[in-house]
Amino acid sequence: MILVTGGAGYIGSHAVLELLQAGHEVLVLDNLCNSSRVAISRVERLAGRPVNFIKGDVRNRPLLNALFAAYPIEAVMHFAGLKAVGESVREPLRYYETNVSGSIALCQAMAEAGVFRLVFSSSATVYGETSVMPISEQCPTGVPTNPYGQSKLMAENVLRGLANSDPRWSIGLLRYFNPIGAHESGQIGEDPDGTPNNLLPFMLQVAVGRRSELNIFGDDYPTPDGTGVRDYIHVVDLVKGHLKALERLEQSNGVSVWNLGTGAGYSVMQMVRAFEEVTGRPLPYVIKPRRPGDIAQCWSDPRKAWQELGWRAERDLTTMLADAWRWQRQNPRGYAGEKTGDKKTAPAALAS
Ligand code: NAD
Ligand code: UD1
């Protein structure tokens, strides 16, 4: 059985589905602070199998101990965490507590239970500001400019120290580039609370009329069209990489780092144009000043994951955007369109 922390969230829910479809038993631990129980119900429907779901906090050691005692857990995928950059600047302690202390509590419980295989959700943000593209795993980590990024780098360092201290650990640090898209069914996808920080969720909300226009943050970067360039990766490709890492970690020890990206960069303006093609309608936008903390460009060298895991991203940009659009069209208010009893119950008003 695989314990998936944060399994009700955007990436976690796709990972749970992929694990179930690959024949794994899954236990989800999520406190639903940024997700909905509806996501789990939909995953169950898509997989045709029930999911063991526990509503609880990854920092709760007694709960973790009880779960490891009660279920035959062989490995953990650890997605539970907070991820909003701006919020992390305002509430740094909450970020360090969840993302760093939460990871420590999990590892303590794992060690006590004799479970040493862990896949950790890291981020390309740990590379900081680097001008050498593409970014390979050989690139030194940098200095993330916000507490969210720092908490990811700190958690990576905690896990490295742990693996050095005891050879039984086998830990994969998966550095995501920019996950977007949704499951092809349109049943699960990204459902941000409040105003989206990230590009595609914002574009989707403009397209369904929840927001009037996209703000493009800067058109004076040293990139071909002046707008920021990123390596967008389909969330289903991303979670397939997790399953490959999980398999690989069975035969290795220590810490392994893998970039999960496509190796291709697209600018904000290219994203807008490709999205307009997919939706068949214009996307209103305005150019705004650069967003503080943004880098001009960032894309991965994904070869290490291909060489070592036999994994590479297969879905192209049009598929990413079409799948995301299907999810948003079918669920214009996200999971709030369905009654849940949890946090995501207050729907934002929909413009007609
Ligand atoms: P998400 O917010 O949708 O999912 C995180 C899940 O963790 C949520 O369901 C939330 O309720 C849960 N959670 C948060 N704190 C918890 C706690 N203390 N105990 C139990 N559950 C808790 O985010 P996501 O996009 O699915 O991200 C998953 C992971 O991947 C995060 O660790 C994130 O930092 C990392 N990551 C995400 C991106 C991205 O662009 N989405 C990029 C790089 C890394
Ligand atoms: C951001 C975070 C990063 C985090 C990642 C995934 C910052 C500085 N970085 O990365 O730490 O790991 O999300 O959660 O917040 N853009 C617009 N208009 C928008 C939104 C974005 O023009 O409304 C532009 C940005 O300037 C950037 C690109 O779109 O050039 C992608 O932005 P975003 O989706 O927020 O991802 P990152 O900035 O790469």
Tab-separated table of N, CA and C in Angstrom, residues 3 5-6 29-31 56-61 63-64 76 78 80-81 97-99 101-107 109:
chain	number	residue	atom	x	y	z
A	3	LEU	N	1.101	5.246	0.879
A	3	LEU	CA	0.513	6.394	1.569
A	3	LEU	C	0.736	7.637	0.708
A	5	THR	N	0.271	11.523	0.937
A	5	THR	CA	-0.116	12.709	1.715
A	5	THR	C	-0.499	13.806	0.723
A	6	GLY	N	-1.509	14.585	1.050
A	6	GLY	CA	-1.943	15.629	0.113
A	6	GLY	C	-2.631	15.041	-1.109
A	29	LEU	N	-3.858	10.690	3.068
A	29	LEU	CA	-3.939	11.539	4.263
A	29	LEU	C	-3.940	12.989	3.793
A	30	ASP	N	-4.995	13.708	4.108
A	30	ASP	CA	-5.090	15.109	3.673
A	30	ASP	C	-5.967	15.855	4.676
A	31	ASN	N	-5.558	17.058	5.061
A	31	ASN	CA	-6.416	17.816	5.989
A	31	ASN	C	-7.425	18.703	5.262
A	56	GLY	N	-6.789	14.326	7.982
A	56	GLY	CA	-5.895	14.574	9.106
A	56	GLY	C	-4.655	15.305	8.657
A	57	ASP	N	-3.867	15.707	9.638
A	57	ASP	CA	-2.728	16.579	9.367
A	57	ASP	C	-1.417	15.783	9.360
A	58	VAL	N	-0.574	16.104	8.408
A	58	VAL	CA	0.699	15.384	8.272
A	58	VAL	C	1.657	15.719	9.431
A	59	ARG	N	1.345	16.760	10.183
A	59	ARG	CA	2.197	17.089	11.341
A	59	ARG	C	1.769	16.330	12.597
A	60	ASN	N	0.691	15.582	12.499
A	60	ASN	CA	0.127	14.898	13.673
A	60	ASN	C	0.813	13.539	13.863
A	61	ARG	N	1.856	13.512	14.701
A	61	ARG	CA	2.635	12.283	14.889
A	61	ARG	C	1.808	11.119	15.401
A	63	LEU	N	-1.272	10.465	14.967
A	63	LEU	CA	-2.097	9.985	13.864
A	63	LEU	C	-1.232	9.192	12.873
A	64	LEU	N	-0.063	9.749	12.537
A	64	LEU	CA	0.822	9.048	11.594
A	64	LEU	C	1.196	7.673	12.145
A	76	VAL	N	5.864	6.009	0.547
A	76	VAL	CA	5.072	7.233	0.706
A	76	VAL	C	5.337	8.183	-0.461
A	78	HIS	N	4.786	12.079	-0.908
A	78	HIS	CA	4.508	13.192	0.011
A	78	HIS	C	4.226	14.485	-0.754
A	80	ALA	N	1.655	16.641	0.526
A	80	ALA	CA	1.019	17.605	1.443
A	80	ALA	C	1.939	18.792	1.681
A	81	GLY	N	1.425	19.974	1.454
A	81	GLY	CA	2.233	21.167	1.659
A	81	GLY	C	1.451	22.386	1.225
A	97	GLU	N	6.433	25.496	8.942
A	97	GLU	CA	5.873	24.456	9.812
A	97	GLU	C	5.257	23.322	9.000
A	98	THR	N	4.494	23.683	7.979
A	98	THR	CA	3.852	22.632	7.180
A	98	THR	C	4.861	21.926	6.293
A	99	ASN	N	5.626	22.701	5.545
A	99	ASN	CA	6.465	22.094	4.511
A	99	ASN	C	7.741	21.460	5.071
A	101	SER	N	8.498	21.116	8.908
A	101	SER	CA	8.185	20.286	10.089
A	101	SER	C	7.261	19.132	9.714
A	102	GLY	N	6.340	19.374	8.775
A	102	GLY	CA	5.449	18.294	8.328
A	102	GLY	C	6.250	17.151	7.720
A	103	SER	N	7.270	17.497	6.932
A	103	SER	CA	8.100	16.461	6.309
A	103	SER	C	8.911	15.725	7.378
A	104	ILE	N	9.366	16.457	8.381
A	104	ILE	CA	10.147	15.823	9.453
A	104	ILE	C	9.262	14.843	10.236
A	105	ALA	N	8.062	15.282	10.586
A	105	ALA	CA	7.147	14.406	11.341
A	105	ALA	C	6.873	13.126	10.543
A	106	LEU	N	6.661	13.301	9.249
A	106	LEU	CA	6.380	12.141	8.393
A	106	LEU	C	7.567	11.174	8.406
A	107	CYS	N	8.771	11.718	8.251
A	107	CYS	CA	9.961	10.852	8.214
A	107	CYS	C	10.186	10.168	9.561
A	109	ALA	N	7.880	9.243	11.662
A	109	ALA	CA	6.900	8.148	11.750
A	109	ALA	C	7.289	7.006	10.812
